[in-house]
Tab-separated table of C-alpha atoms in Angstrom:
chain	number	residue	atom	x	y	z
A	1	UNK	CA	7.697	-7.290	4.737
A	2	UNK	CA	5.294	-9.453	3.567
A	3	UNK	CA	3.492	-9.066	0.110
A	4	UNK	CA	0.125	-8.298	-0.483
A	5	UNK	CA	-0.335	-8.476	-4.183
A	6	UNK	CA	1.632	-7.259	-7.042
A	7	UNK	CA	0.585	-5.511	-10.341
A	8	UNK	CA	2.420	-4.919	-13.598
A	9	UNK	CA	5.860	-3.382	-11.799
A	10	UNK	CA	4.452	-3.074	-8.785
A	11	UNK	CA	4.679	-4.706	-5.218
A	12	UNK	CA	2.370	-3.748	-2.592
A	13	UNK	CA	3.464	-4.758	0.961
A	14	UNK	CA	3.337	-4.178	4.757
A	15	UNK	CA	6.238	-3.408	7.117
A	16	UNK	CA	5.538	-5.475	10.033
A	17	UNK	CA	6.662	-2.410	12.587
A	18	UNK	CA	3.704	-0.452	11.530
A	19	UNK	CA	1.161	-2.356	13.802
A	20	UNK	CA	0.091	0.906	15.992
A	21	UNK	CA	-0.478	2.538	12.355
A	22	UNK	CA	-3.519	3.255	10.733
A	23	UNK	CA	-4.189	0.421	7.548
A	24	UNK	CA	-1.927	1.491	4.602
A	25	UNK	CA	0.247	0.057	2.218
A	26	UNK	CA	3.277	0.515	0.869
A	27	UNK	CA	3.968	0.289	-3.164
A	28	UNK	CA	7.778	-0.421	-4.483
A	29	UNK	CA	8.852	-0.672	-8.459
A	30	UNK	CA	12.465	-0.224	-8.619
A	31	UNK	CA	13.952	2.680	-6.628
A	32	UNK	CA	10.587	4.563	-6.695
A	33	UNK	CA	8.440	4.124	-2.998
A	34	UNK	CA	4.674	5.515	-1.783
A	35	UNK	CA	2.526	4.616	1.027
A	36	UNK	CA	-0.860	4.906	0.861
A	37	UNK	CA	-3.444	5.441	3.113
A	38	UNK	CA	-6.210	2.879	2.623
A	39	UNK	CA	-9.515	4.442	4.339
A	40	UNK	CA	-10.343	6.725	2.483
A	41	UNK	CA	-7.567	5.689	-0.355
A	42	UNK	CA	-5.069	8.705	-0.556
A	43	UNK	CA	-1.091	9.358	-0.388
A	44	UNK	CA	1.043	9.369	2.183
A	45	UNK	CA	4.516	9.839	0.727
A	46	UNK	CA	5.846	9.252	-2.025
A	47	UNK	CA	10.015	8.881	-3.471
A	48	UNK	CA	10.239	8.766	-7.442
A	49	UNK	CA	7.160	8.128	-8.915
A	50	UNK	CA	5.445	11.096	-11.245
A	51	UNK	CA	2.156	12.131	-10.515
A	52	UNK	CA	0.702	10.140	-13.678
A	53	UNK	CA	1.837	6.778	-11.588
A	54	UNK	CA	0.524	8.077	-8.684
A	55	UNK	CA	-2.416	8.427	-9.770
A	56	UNK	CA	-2.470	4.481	-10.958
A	57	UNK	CA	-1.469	3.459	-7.942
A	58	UNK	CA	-4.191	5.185	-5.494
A	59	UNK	CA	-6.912	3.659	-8.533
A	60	UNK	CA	-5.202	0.255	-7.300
A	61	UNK	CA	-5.426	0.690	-4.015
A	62	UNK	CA	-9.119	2.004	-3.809
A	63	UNK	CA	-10.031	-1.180	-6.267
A	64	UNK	CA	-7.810	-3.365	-4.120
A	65	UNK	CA	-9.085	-1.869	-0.776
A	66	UNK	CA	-11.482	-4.278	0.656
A	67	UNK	CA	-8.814	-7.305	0.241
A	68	UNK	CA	-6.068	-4.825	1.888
A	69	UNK	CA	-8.160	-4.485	4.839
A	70	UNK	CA	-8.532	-8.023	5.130
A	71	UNK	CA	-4.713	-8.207	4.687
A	72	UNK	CA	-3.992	-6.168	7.263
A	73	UNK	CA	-5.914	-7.545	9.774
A	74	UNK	CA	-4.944	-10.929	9.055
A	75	UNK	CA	-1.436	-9.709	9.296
A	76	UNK	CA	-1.451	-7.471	12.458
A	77	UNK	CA	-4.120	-9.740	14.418
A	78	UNK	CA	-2.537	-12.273	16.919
């Protein structure tokens, strides 16, 4: 599970078994979990965080997308 970046609280990271998936990332603070959809930036799921937090988190990942991308690829490309 490696991590992308982190902000404030906030980890956002791949699972390595989601290769065949479309690019996303997942976001952790505590016991709380979302994944995110990074083209276009929207929600996938989410466990714990309010809708106020959500709606921080898909700002970070639309500002962040671009270096996600490159993340990913980096990540999933052999």
């Amino acid at each position: 599970m490696p991590t992308v970046f982190r902000s404030g609280p906030y980890r956002f990271f791949f699972f390595s078994a989601d290769r065949g998936e479309p690019v996303h990332v997942h976001v952790a603070r505590d016991a709380c979990h979302a994944k995110f959809w990074v083209d276009p930036p929207r929600l996938d799921s989410s466990t714990g965080f309010g809708r106020k937090e959500l709606g921080i988190l898909e700002s970070l990942v639309s500002q962040q997308a671009d270096m996600l991308r490159r993340a990913w690829n980096d990540h999933f490309t052999d």
